[in-house]
Structures are given as C-alpha cells and as structure tokens.
Amino acid sequence: MTSPTVSTPSPKFPTGRAEHSETVDIPSVPENLLCIGDLDGPTIIGLLDLAVKLKANPARFSNALAGMSIALIFEKPSLRTRASLEVGIHRLGGQPVIFDQQDSPIGRRESVHDLGRNLERWFDAVAARVHRHEVLDQLATHCDIPVLNTLSDLHHPCQALADLLTLHERGLVLADSHVAFVGDGNNVCHSLLQAMVAVGGRITVLSPENHGPDPKVISEARSLAARTGAEIIVTSEPTAVAGVDAIYTDSWISMGEAEDPAKVASLARFRVDAALMAIAGPNALFMHCLPAHRGEEVTAEIIDGPTSVVFDQAENRLHAQNAWFVARLAR
Ligand code: CP
Ligand code: NVA
C-alpha cells in the first residue's frame, strides 16, 4: 500500500508574525464534516500535518479565527469535546458559544430549519453533538455556515482525526498500520473504520455478530477500500488481533442507549484484557476515546498500563479539531 500524500494545491496561511514569516500548507476541506467519509485520504493526511504544526507552535495560529464566533451545541454530556472545543477555539482567537440542549433536543422548541437559519446570522460555524445523525444532515442543509459533527449516534469524526494523529505521533505510517476495534460496533468504531479505509490502512473489527458495525457503513467502507488499498476484517474471532499496531475499545452502552444486560453479556468475552493484548503482541498500543469503564470494556491493568495512549488521544482532540477550523475558516 502506498502512503497517501497531499495532492491538491494548498492555500497558504500567513502567520502574521514577523518572527514566523513562513507560510503553512492548509488542506482544502469540504463545507461540512459530518462523517470521516466526507474527507479523502490526502485531505486527512493534510489535516494531520497541520495539526502537528498547530500542536508544536500554537502561537503561530493565535489569530486564525479572529473576529469569528462558533456555536457549540450539546444534546448529550461531554468532557473532552466541550473542553477541547472551548479551549481550542479560544487559542485560535475565536469565540465559542455553548448551547446546552441536553434538556431540550434540537427540533423540539423550534424546527431544525429555523435553528439553522438563525445560527447562520450570528455564527461562522456550528459544531453539534446530537442524538440522531439525521439532525446534522438537516442542519447542514438549512444552515449556510459549516457544520461539524462532534458526535452523533452514527459517527464521531473529530475523535477519529485525533486517533490517527495519536498513531502518527507514535511513528506509525498510517497506510501501513493495522488497528483493531474491539467491542460494540458503534459511532466511534464507524469513524475509525472510515478513517483507516481512507488512508489505506488495515482495520479489524472484533465484535459479537449481533453488535457489529452498521452494515451500510461496512458496505460503503468496502467499496472505498477497493480504491484506497485498505483492508477490512470483521470477525468474532479474537486471534484476528494478532500483530496489530493498536487495540481500540469503547463503552458497551453509548450515550442515549438504554441499559441492555443482554448486550453487556454478549460483549463480556470482548473485554480488552491482558490475554487479548498478549495476542496482539508486546508493541500494541491501547486506545480508548473515553469515558472508560474499568472492569467492563477494558481492565484497569491495560488502560492504566504502559501501552495506553488514551490521554494523548484526549489531548489530540484539540489539535485535530483546530486543524479543521483553520482549514475551513481561516483566511
Ligand atoms: N471522547 C469524547 O468524545 O469524550 P466526551 O464525551 O467527554 O466529549
Ligand atoms: N460511543 C460513545 C462515545 C463517547 C465519546 C457514545 O456515543 O456514548
């Protein structure tokens, strides 16, 4: 597999400071980021390159969003997403404005159409965490400003960008790397799957047959994999993780889902523990989007052990999201 490179002409971003007069390549990104499938491999690599620069030297980008305001809507709880967006936008010189909609889901007080037509009058972009992914599609249709998905029932693209940034920082060439997602085939799984396929890597999903990824997401990913050279393995056989570069898991019950003892019972044999990590091999990283539930999807020994990169993933949410904001909004 070949490593994707940035092939599209890149706008240049002037840093505006005499002591940093060189310019930085900025990838062209589509209007909205609703799922990782909205980005091709070279664009993802371009965003990761930019995120590395943002992380290394944030002062160069401190005016990137000067005079801009970003609406942050939350229909569900958050620690990492809210913190990384608020702090991140502030560091770019922009103004984040939080809308806590946990008690009043979007569309209840007024239509998604009217919400979108209002927001576009004041804001330069909107980032939304929603129960139903269709709400983001509607918002993007009715709102004449960029829409960023900060988690829906189907996708978590900001998380996947942070995850790939974390793998890249560990020296992995994404197109040559193999990541296993273990457990519930949920939103985080879908975005990781789409991201690994876009960059031409290998992704194994190890889950119970009745809790695997959405068949439509798998089918679209397989079509794209035929073009990018990626490999997708969906299995219930733990030996499939042998030799992977990283094992990734997430909670068994996602936000907004009802408690489901039968689901938890069927996922119990997919807990990430020392035995599974031993199959993966001594160099395999452990990844988790957090929040984690020690003793459920992962043992404390593994998430708190030396191969765990979960807090790097959490930090990298900020840098990956800021790369998207710079690429989408900075002039
Ligand atoms: N990983 C993640 O999205 O965390 P929060 O739910 O705390 O935002
Ligand atoms: N799958 C989890 C991810 C949390 C960041 C959820 O949707 O609750």
mmCIF file of C-alpha atoms and ligand atoms in Angstrom:
data_model
loop_
_atom_site.group_PDB
_atom_site.id
_atom_site.type_symbol
_atom_site.label_atom_id
_atom_site.label_comp_id
_atom_site.label_asym_id
_atom_site.label_seq_id
_atom_site.Cartn_x
_atom_site.Cartn_y
_atom_site.Cartn_z
ATOM 1 C CA MET A 1 0.000 0.000 0.000
ATOM 2 C CA THR A 2 1.267 3.449 -0.799
ATOM 3 C CA SER A 3 1.239 6.260 1.703
ATOM 4 C CA PRO A 4 -1.273 8.974 0.697
ATOM 5 C CA THR A 5 0.203 12.377 0.024
ATOM 6 C CA VAL A 6 -1.422 15.764 -0.269
ATOM 7 C CA SER A 7 -2.120 16.110 -3.997
ATOM 8 C CA THR A 8 -4.417 19.131 -4.145
ATOM 9 C CA PRO A 9 -2.977 22.665 -4.300
ATOM 10 C CA SER A 10 -2.829 24.015 -0.772
ATOM 11 C CA PRO A 11 -3.699 27.567 0.191
ATOM 12 C CA LYS A 12 -1.017 29.258 2.241
ATOM 13 C CA PHE A 13 -1.722 30.577 5.694
ATOM 14 C CA PRO A 14 0.299 33.660 6.656
ATOM 15 C CA THR A 15 1.128 33.569 10.319
ATOM 16 C CA GLY A 16 1.055 37.321 10.626
ATOM 17 C CA ARG A 17 4.069 37.499 12.944
ATOM 18 C CA ALA A 18 7.358 38.844 11.702
ATOM 19 C CA GLU A 19 9.416 36.252 13.544
ATOM 20 C CA HIS A 20 7.394 33.430 11.894
ATOM 21 C CA SER A 21 7.095 34.802 8.392
ATOM 22 C CA GLU A 22 6.999 31.440 6.613
ATOM 23 C CA THR A 23 3.652 30.067 5.435
ATOM 24 C CA VAL A 24 1.949 26.773 6.273
ATOM 25 C CA ASP A 25 0.177 24.442 3.823
ATOM 26 C CA ILE A 26 -3.548 24.323 4.520
ATOM 27 C CA PRO A 27 -5.596 21.442 3.045
ATOM 28 C CA SER A 28 -8.837 22.257 1.259
ATOM 29 C CA VAL A 29 -11.731 20.691 3.162
ATOM 30 C CA PRO A 30 -15.407 20.330 2.203
ATOM 31 C CA GLU A 31 -18.046 22.688 3.626
ATOM 32 C CA ASN A 32 -19.119 20.293 6.419
ATOM 33 C CA LEU A 33 -17.548 17.466 8.403
ATOM 34 C CA LEU A 34 -20.425 15.147 9.300
ATOM 35 C CA CYS A 35 -18.533 11.872 8.969
ATOM 36 C CA ILE A 36 -14.970 10.896 8.094
ATOM 37 C CA GLY A 37 -16.302 9.676 4.751
ATOM 38 C CA ASP A 38 -16.587 13.389 3.828
ATOM 39 C CA LEU A 39 -12.752 13.504 3.661
ATOM 40 C CA ASP A 40 -10.432 11.633 1.336
ATOM 41 C CA GLY A 41 -7.086 10.188 2.448
ATOM 42 C CA PRO A 42 -4.875 13.052 1.248
ATOM 43 C CA THR A 43 -7.122 15.595 2.996
ATOM 44 C CA ILE A 44 -6.940 13.625 6.251
ATOM 45 C CA ILE A 45 -3.151 13.458 5.981
ATOM 46 C CA GLY A 46 -3.092 17.212 5.247
ATOM 47 C CA LEU A 47 -5.182 17.901 8.366
ATOM 48 C CA LEU A 48 -2.885 15.712 10.470
ATOM 49 C CA ASP A 49 0.187 17.542 9.140
ATOM 50 C CA LEU A 50 -1.470 20.830 10.052
ATOM 51 C CA ALA A 51 -2.461 19.505 13.498
ATOM 52 C CA VAL A 52 1.172 18.597 14.165
ATOM 53 C CA LYS A 53 2.177 22.192 13.354
ATOM 54 C CA LEU A 54 -0.637 23.624 15.484
ATOM 55 C CA LYS A 55 0.388 21.446 18.404
ATOM 56 C CA ALA A 56 4.075 22.322 18.096
ATOM 57 C CA ASN A 57 3.570 26.052 17.752
ATOM 58 C CA PRO A 58 0.070 27.256 18.696
ATOM 59 C CA ALA A 59 1.154 30.906 18.860
ATOM 60 C CA ARG A 60 1.528 30.969 15.072
ATOM 61 C CA PHE A 61 -2.227 30.410 14.740
ATOM 62 C CA SER A 62 -3.435 32.635 17.570
ATOM 63 C CA ASN A 63 -5.329 34.956 15.207
ATOM 64 C CA ALA A 64 -6.643 32.315 12.796
ATOM 65 C CA LEU A 65 -10.269 32.747 13.926
ATOM 66 C CA ALA A 66 -10.021 36.406 14.999
ATOM 67 C CA GLY A 67 -13.452 38.014 14.951
ATOM 68 C CA MET A 68 -15.221 34.681 14.441
ATOM 69 C CA SER A 69 -17.820 33.003 16.655
ATOM 70 C CA ILE A 70 -18.557 29.264 16.740
ATOM 71 C CA ALA A 71 -21.803 27.788 18.095
ATOM 72 C CA LEU A 72 -21.281 24.611 20.152
ATOM 73 C CA ILE A 73 -24.482 22.604 20.634
ATOM 74 C CA PHE A 74 -24.649 19.674 23.057
ATOM 75 C CA GLU A 75 -27.635 17.321 23.221
ATOM 76 C CA LYS A 76 -25.508 14.896 25.285
ATOM 77 C CA PRO A 77 -22.927 15.172 28.082
ATOM 78 C CA SER A 78 -19.255 15.813 27.290
ATOM 79 C CA LEU A 79 -15.911 16.417 28.950
ATOM 80 C CA ARG A 80 -13.293 16.111 26.200
ATOM 81 C CA THR A 81 -15.311 17.533 23.338
ATOM 82 C CA ARG A 82 -16.554 20.560 25.215
ATOM 83 C CA ALA A 83 -13.155 21.311 26.786
ATOM 84 C CA SER A 84 -11.170 20.821 23.586
ATOM 85 C CA LEU A 85 -13.585 22.938 21.532
ATOM 86 C CA GLU A 86 -13.855 25.809 24.018
ATOM 87 C CA VAL A 87 -10.130 25.957 24.758
ATOM 88 C CA GLY A 88 -9.171 25.241 21.156
ATOM 89 C CA ILE A 89 -11.330 27.970 19.609
ATOM 90 C CA HIS A 90 -10.102 30.418 22.244
ATOM 91 C CA ARG A 91 -6.492 29.578 21.319
ATOM 92 C CA LEU A 92 -7.260 30.382 17.682
ATOM 93 C CA GLY A 93 -8.587 33.803 18.677
ATOM 94 C CA GLY A 94 -12.245 32.880 18.137
ATOM 95 C CA GLN A 95 -15.283 32.993 20.421
ATOM 96 C CA PRO A 96 -17.033 29.727 21.382
ATOM 97 C CA VAL A 97 -20.685 29.998 22.455
ATOM 98 C CA ILE A 98 -22.157 26.955 24.216
ATOM 99 C CA PHE A 99 -25.771 25.824 23.787
ATOM 100 C CA ASP A 100 -26.595 23.124 26.334
ATOM 101 C CA GLN A 101 -29.531 21.317 24.738
ATOM 102 C CA GLN A 102 -29.487 18.254 26.984
ATOM 103 C CA ASP A 103 -32.963 19.046 28.311
ATOM 104 C CA SER A 104 -34.360 20.286 25.017
ATOM 105 C CA PRO A 105 -33.288 18.231 21.982
ATOM 106 C CA ILE A 106 -32.826 20.102 18.711
ATOM 107 C CA GLY A 107 -36.097 20.403 16.807
ATOM 108 C CA ARG A 108 -38.373 20.387 19.850
ATOM 109 C CA ARG A 109 -38.604 24.118 20.646
ATOM 110 C CA GLU A 110 -38.326 25.142 17.015
ATOM 111 C CA SER A 111 -37.607 23.358 13.740
ATOM 112 C CA VAL A 112 -34.075 22.424 12.674
ATOM 113 C CA HIS A 113 -34.672 24.665 9.674
ATOM 114 C CA ASP A 114 -35.379 27.701 11.855
ATOM 115 C CA LEU A 115 -32.471 26.897 14.170
ATOM 116 C CA GLY A 116 -30.092 26.781 11.209
ATOM 117 C CA ARG A 117 -31.447 29.968 9.633
ATOM 118 C CA ASN A 118 -30.921 31.769 12.966
ATOM 119 C CA LEU A 119 -27.445 30.452 13.685
ATOM 120 C CA GLU A 120 -26.099 31.493 10.292
ATOM 121 C CA ARG A 121 -26.950 35.135 11.088
ATOM 122 C CA TRP A 122 -24.520 35.272 14.043
ATOM 123 C CA PHE A 123 -22.005 32.467 13.727
ATOM 124 C CA ASP A 124 -19.213 31.434 11.373
ATOM 125 C CA ALA A 125 -19.648 27.688 12.026
ATOM 126 C CA VAL A 126 -21.662 25.332 14.208
ATOM 127 C CA ALA A 127 -20.396 22.208 15.971
ATOM 128 C CA ALA A 128 -23.115 19.893 17.247
ATOM 129 C CA ARG A 129 -23.329 16.732 19.363
ATOM 130 C CA VAL A 130 -26.688 15.135 18.627
ATOM 131 C CA HIS A 131 -28.756 12.048 19.320
ATOM 132 C CA ARG A 132 -29.837 11.443 15.725
ATOM 133 C CA HIS A 133 -27.394 11.826 12.845
ATOM 134 C CA GLU A 134 -30.246 12.970 10.539
ATOM 135 C CA VAL A 135 -30.431 16.193 12.565
ATOM 136 C CA LEU A 136 -26.900 17.064 11.416
ATOM 137 C CA ASP A 137 -27.841 16.351 7.799
ATOM 138 C CA GLN A 138 -30.833 18.677 8.190
ATOM 139 C CA LEU A 139 -28.765 21.362 9.895
ATOM 140 C CA ALA A 140 -26.184 21.218 7.116
ATOM 141 C CA THR A 141 -28.986 21.543 4.537
ATOM 142 C CA HIS A 142 -30.656 24.531 6.178
ATOM 143 C CA CYS A 143 -27.667 26.375 7.561
ATOM 144 C CA ASP A 144 -25.398 28.443 5.334
ATOM 145 C CA ILE A 145 -22.327 28.018 7.569
ATOM 146 C CA PRO A 146 -20.057 24.963 8.044
ATOM 147 C CA VAL A 147 -21.386 22.189 10.311
ATOM 148 C CA LEU A 148 -19.030 19.997 12.362
ATOM 149 C CA ASN A 149 -20.239 16.712 13.869
ATOM 150 C CA THR A 150 -18.958 16.405 17.422
ATOM 151 C CA LEU A 151 -20.679 13.012 17.918
ATOM 152 C CA SER A 152 -23.900 11.507 16.682
ATOM 153 C CA ASP A 153 -25.413 8.057 17.112
ATOM 154 C CA LEU A 154 -23.612 7.007 13.896
ATOM 155 C CA HIS A 155 -20.298 8.882 13.727
ATOM 156 C CA HIS A 156 -17.597 10.651 15.756
ATOM 157 C CA PRO A 157 -15.252 12.126 13.121
ATOM 158 C CA CYS A 158 -13.333 14.512 15.425
ATOM 159 C CA GLN A 159 -12.417 11.532 17.563
ATOM 160 C CA ALA A 160 -11.078 9.590 14.565
ATOM 161 C CA LEU A 161 -8.889 12.526 13.472
ATOM 162 C CA ALA A 162 -7.429 12.696 16.996
ATOM 163 C CA ASP A 163 -6.908 8.928 16.969
ATOM 164 C CA LEU A 164 -4.990 8.984 13.693
ATOM 165 C CA LEU A 165 -2.921 11.916 14.958
ATOM 166 C CA THR A 166 -2.037 9.839 18.030
ATOM 167 C CA LEU A 167 -0.966 6.866 15.876
ATOM 168 C CA HIS A 168 1.070 9.175 13.638
ATOM 169 C CA GLU A 169 2.833 10.662 16.685
ATOM 170 C CA ARG A 170 3.810 7.151 17.748
ATOM 171 C CA GLY A 171 5.706 6.797 14.494
ATOM 172 C CA LEU A 172 3.195 4.690 12.619
ATOM 173 C CA VAL A 173 2.777 5.136 8.871
ATOM 174 C CA LEU A 174 -1.000 5.042 8.679
ATOM 175 C CA ALA A 175 -1.187 3.323 5.302
ATOM 176 C CA ASP A 176 0.993 0.507 6.663
ATOM 177 C CA SER A 177 -0.673 0.226 10.050
ATOM 178 C CA HIS A 178 -3.235 -2.221 11.401
ATOM 179 C CA VAL A 179 -5.734 -1.206 14.077
ATOM 180 C CA ALA A 180 -8.299 -3.457 15.752
ATOM 181 C CA PHE A 181 -11.523 -2.063 17.170
ATOM 182 C CA VAL A 182 -12.882 -4.457 19.810
ATOM 183 C CA GLY A 183 -16.406 -4.433 21.254
ATOM 184 C CA ASP A 184 -19.585 -2.635 20.254
ATOM 185 C CA GLY A 185 -19.663 -1.628 16.566
ATOM 186 C CA ASN A 186 -20.725 1.915 17.436
ATOM 187 C CA ASN A 187 -20.195 5.538 16.307
ATOM 188 C CA VAL A 188 -16.517 5.540 17.317
ATOM 189 C CA CYS A 189 -15.981 2.239 15.523
ATOM 190 C CA HIS A 190 -17.616 3.624 12.351
ATOM 191 C CA SER A 191 -15.411 6.714 12.280
ATOM 192 C CA LEU A 192 -12.216 4.757 12.970
ATOM 193 C CA LEU A 193 -13.187 2.309 10.233
ATOM 194 C CA GLN A 194 -13.820 5.093 7.724
ATOM 195 C CA ALA A 195 -10.591 6.854 8.675
ATOM 196 C CA MET A 196 -8.401 3.757 8.340
ATOM 197 C CA VAL A 197 -10.007 2.949 4.998
ATOM 198 C CA ALA A 198 -9.500 6.495 3.699
ATOM 199 C CA VAL A 199 -5.762 6.394 4.471
ATOM 200 C CA GLY A 200 -5.351 2.915 3.018
ATOM 201 C CA GLY A 201 -4.568 1.051 6.260
ATOM 202 C CA ARG A 202 -5.890 -2.181 7.794
ATOM 203 C CA ILE A 203 -8.787 -2.265 10.238
ATOM 204 C CA THR A 204 -10.103 -5.296 12.067
ATOM 205 C CA VAL A 205 -13.419 -5.070 13.910
ATOM 206 C CA LEU A 206 -13.725 -7.758 16.579
ATOM 207 C CA SER A 207 -17.283 -7.819 17.923
ATOM 208 C CA PRO A 208 -20.216 -10.142 18.631
ATOM 209 C CA GLU A 209 -22.193 -10.840 15.458
ATOM 210 C CA ASN A 210 -25.299 -9.118 16.829
ATOM 211 C CA HIS A 211 -23.386 -5.969 17.852
ATOM 212 C CA GLY A 212 -21.152 -5.380 14.856
ATOM 213 C CA PRO A 213 -20.879 -2.141 12.857
ATOM 214 C CA ASP A 214 -23.794 -0.826 10.803
ATOM 215 C CA PRO A 215 -23.994 -2.955 7.602
ATOM 216 C CA LYS A 216 -24.366 0.177 5.439
ATOM 217 C CA VAL A 217 -21.187 1.691 6.922
ATOM 218 C CA ILE A 218 -19.337 -1.589 6.295
ATOM 219 C CA SER A 219 -20.599 -1.865 2.748
ATOM 220 C CA GLU A 220 -19.616 1.726 1.853
ATOM 221 C CA ALA A 221 -16.235 1.228 3.525
ATOM 222 C CA ARG A 222 -15.613 -1.935 1.489
ATOM 223 C CA SER A 223 -16.344 -0.050 -1.752
ATOM 224 C CA LEU A 224 -13.904 2.701 -0.793
ATOM 225 C CA ALA A 225 -11.291 0.175 0.370
ATOM 226 C CA ALA A 226 -11.199 -1.254 -3.134
ATOM 227 C CA ARG A 227 -9.927 2.159 -4.293
ATOM 228 C CA THR A 228 -7.582 3.068 -1.411
ATOM 229 C CA GLY A 229 -5.953 -0.333 -0.940
ATOM 230 C CA ALA A 230 -7.304 -0.628 2.610
ATOM 231 C CA GLU A 231 -8.197 -3.971 4.181
ATOM 232 C CA ILE A 232 -11.267 -4.534 6.368
ATOM 233 C CA ILE A 233 -11.760 -7.620 8.531
ATOM 234 C CA VAL A 234 -14.993 -8.019 10.522
ATOM 235 C CA THR A 235 -14.880 -11.010 12.818
ATOM 236 C CA SER A 236 -15.803 -12.525 16.183
ATOM 237 C CA GLU A 237 -12.525 -14.462 16.397
ATOM 238 C CA PRO A 238 -10.015 -12.948 18.901
ATOM 239 C CA THR A 239 -6.973 -14.421 17.118
ATOM 240 C CA ALA A 240 -7.649 -11.842 14.380
ATOM 241 C CA VAL A 241 -5.888 -9.189 16.509
ATOM 242 C CA ALA A 242 -2.511 -10.951 16.273
ATOM 243 C CA GLY A 243 0.179 -8.463 15.265
ATOM 244 C CA VAL A 244 -1.974 -5.321 15.238
ATOM 245 C CA ASP A 245 -0.377 -1.958 15.994
ATOM 246 C CA ALA A 246 -3.203 -0.889 18.291
ATOM 247 C CA ILE A 247 -6.276 -2.256 20.029
ATOM 248 C CA TYR A 248 -9.118 0.219 20.460
ATOM 249 C CA THR A 249 -12.257 -0.159 22.516
ATOM 250 C CA ASP A 250 -15.172 1.988 23.694
ATOM 251 C CA SER A 251 -18.040 1.733 26.147
ATOM 252 C CA TRP A 252 -20.559 -1.040 25.556
ATOM 253 C CA ILE A 253 -23.573 1.222 26.105
ATOM 254 C CA SER A 254 -23.346 4.575 24.322
ATOM 255 C CA MET A 255 -24.962 7.822 25.468
ATOM 256 C CA GLY A 256 -28.680 7.810 24.793
ATOM 257 C CA GLU A 257 -28.863 3.987 24.628
ATOM 258 C CA ALA A 258 -30.994 2.137 27.156
ATOM 259 C CA GLU A 259 -29.271 -0.189 29.626
ATOM 260 C CA ASP A 260 -29.159 -3.622 27.974
ATOM 261 C CA PRO A 261 -27.995 -6.549 30.150
ATOM 262 C CA ALA A 262 -28.197 -8.992 27.214
ATOM 263 C CA LYS A 263 -25.901 -6.763 25.147
ATOM 264 C CA VAL A 264 -23.444 -6.451 28.032
ATOM 265 C CA ALA A 265 -23.482 -10.240 28.440
ATOM 266 C CA SER A 266 -22.701 -10.832 24.787
ATOM 267 C CA LEU A 267 -19.866 -8.265 24.875
ATOM 268 C CA ALA A 268 -18.259 -9.724 28.024
ATOM 269 C CA ARG A 269 -15.938 -12.001 26.068
ATOM 270 C CA PHE A 270 -14.724 -8.945 24.079
ATOM 271 C CA ARG A 271 -13.296 -7.155 27.115
ATOM 272 C CA VAL A 272 -9.783 -5.878 26.409
ATOM 273 C CA ASP A 273 -7.585 -7.595 28.970
ATOM 274 C CA ALA A 274 -4.022 -8.873 29.272
ATOM 275 C CA ALA A 275 -4.891 -12.061 27.390
ATOM 276 C CA LEU A 276 -6.192 -10.145 24.356
ATOM 277 C CA MET A 277 -3.264 -7.701 24.417
ATOM 278 C CA ALA A 278 -0.909 -10.720 24.542
ATOM 279 C CA ILE A 279 -2.469 -11.994 21.300
ATOM 280 C CA ALA A 280 -1.918 -8.552 19.767
ATOM 281 C CA GLY A 281 1.735 -8.567 20.787
ATOM 282 C CA PRO A 282 4.071 -6.576 23.058
ATOM 283 C CA ASN A 283 4.189 -3.461 20.871
ATOM 284 C CA ALA A 284 0.432 -2.991 20.504
ATOM 285 C CA LEU A 285 -0.890 0.316 21.805
ATOM 286 C CA PHE A 286 -4.139 0.509 23.772
ATOM 287 C CA MET A 287 -6.645 3.155 22.664
ATOM 288 C CA HIS A 288 -9.991 4.372 24.025
ATOM 289 C CA CYS A 289 -11.957 7.527 23.204
ATOM 290 C CA LEU A 290 -13.041 7.839 26.883
ATOM 291 C CA PRO A 291 -15.030 7.920 29.091
ATOM 292 C CA ALA A 292 -13.890 4.425 30.108
ATOM 293 C CA HIS A 293 -15.462 1.832 32.387
ATOM 294 C CA ARG A 294 -12.692 -0.155 34.049
ATOM 295 C CA GLY A 295 -13.708 -3.784 34.524
ATOM 296 C CA GLU A 296 -16.237 -3.599 31.694
ATOM 297 C CA GLU A 297 -14.824 -2.981 28.183
ATOM 298 C CA VAL A 298 -11.222 -2.800 29.484
ATOM 299 C CA THR A 299 -9.353 -3.894 32.575
ATOM 300 C CA ALA A 300 -7.629 -1.282 34.751
ATOM 301 C CA GLU A 301 -4.323 -3.088 34.177
ATOM 302 C CA ILE A 302 -4.490 -2.329 30.457
ATOM 303 C CA ILE A 303 -5.931 1.196 30.369
ATOM 304 C CA ASP A 304 -3.577 2.311 33.151
ATOM 305 C CA GLY A 305 -0.636 0.344 31.758
ATOM 306 C CA PRO A 306 2.412 1.391 29.733
ATOM 307 C CA THR A 307 0.931 0.771 26.281
ATOM 308 C CA SER A 308 -2.111 3.003 26.870
ATOM 309 C CA VAL A 309 -2.271 6.247 24.852
ATOM 310 C CA VAL A 310 -5.752 7.320 25.928
ATOM 311 C CA PHE A 311 -4.771 10.707 27.348
ATOM 312 C CA ASP A 312 -2.758 11.548 24.223
ATOM 313 C CA GLN A 313 -5.940 10.830 22.258
ATOM 314 C CA ALA A 314 -7.866 13.154 24.570
ATOM 315 C CA GLU A 315 -5.331 15.976 24.173
ATOM 316 C CA ASN A 316 -5.192 15.475 20.421
ATOM 317 C CA ARG A 317 -8.910 16.193 20.106
ATOM 318 C CA LEU A 318 -7.994 19.871 20.444
ATOM 319 C CA HIS A 319 -5.217 19.863 17.849
ATOM 320 C CA ALA A 320 -7.156 17.798 15.301
ATOM 321 C CA GLN A 321 -10.287 19.945 15.632
ATOM 322 C CA ASN A 322 -8.261 23.131 15.439
ATOM 323 C CA ALA A 323 -6.689 21.888 12.213
ATOM 324 C CA TRP A 324 -10.190 21.529 10.767
ATOM 325 C CA PHE A 325 -11.204 25.015 11.974
ATOM 326 C CA VAL A 326 -8.094 26.576 10.459
ATOM 327 C CA ALA A 327 -8.557 24.685 7.189
ATOM 328 C CA ARG A 328 -12.235 25.555 6.971
ATOM 329 C CA LEU A 329 -12.396 29.111 8.310
ATOM 330 C CA ALA A 330 -9.012 30.851 8.411
ATOM 331 C CA ARG A 331 -8.477 33.456 5.684
HETATM 332 N N1 CP B 1 -14.303 11.134 23.581
HETATM 333 C C1 CP B 1 -15.265 12.066 23.793
HETATM 334 O O1 CP B 1 -15.942 12.499 22.842
HETATM 335 O O2 CP B 1 -15.408 12.444 25.082
HETATM 336 P P1 CP B 1 -16.597 13.340 25.684
HETATM 337 O O3 CP B 1 -17.866 12.544 25.516
HETATM 338 O O4 CP B 1 -16.243 13.601 27.099
HETATM 339 O O5 CP B 1 -16.686 14.606 24.869
HETATM 340 N N1 NVA B 2 -19.777 5.536 21.877
HETATM 341 C C1 NVA B 2 -19.728 6.538 22.914
HETATM 342 C C2 NVA B 2 -18.625 7.505 22.648
HETATM 343 C C3 NVA B 2 -18.447 8.553 23.720
HETATM 344 C C4 NVA B 2 -17.366 9.538 23.388
HETATM 345 C C5 NVA B 2 -21.052 7.258 22.998
HETATM 346 O O1 NVA B 2 -21.624 7.568 21.947
HETATM 347 O O2 NVA B 2 -21.525 7.484 24.103
#
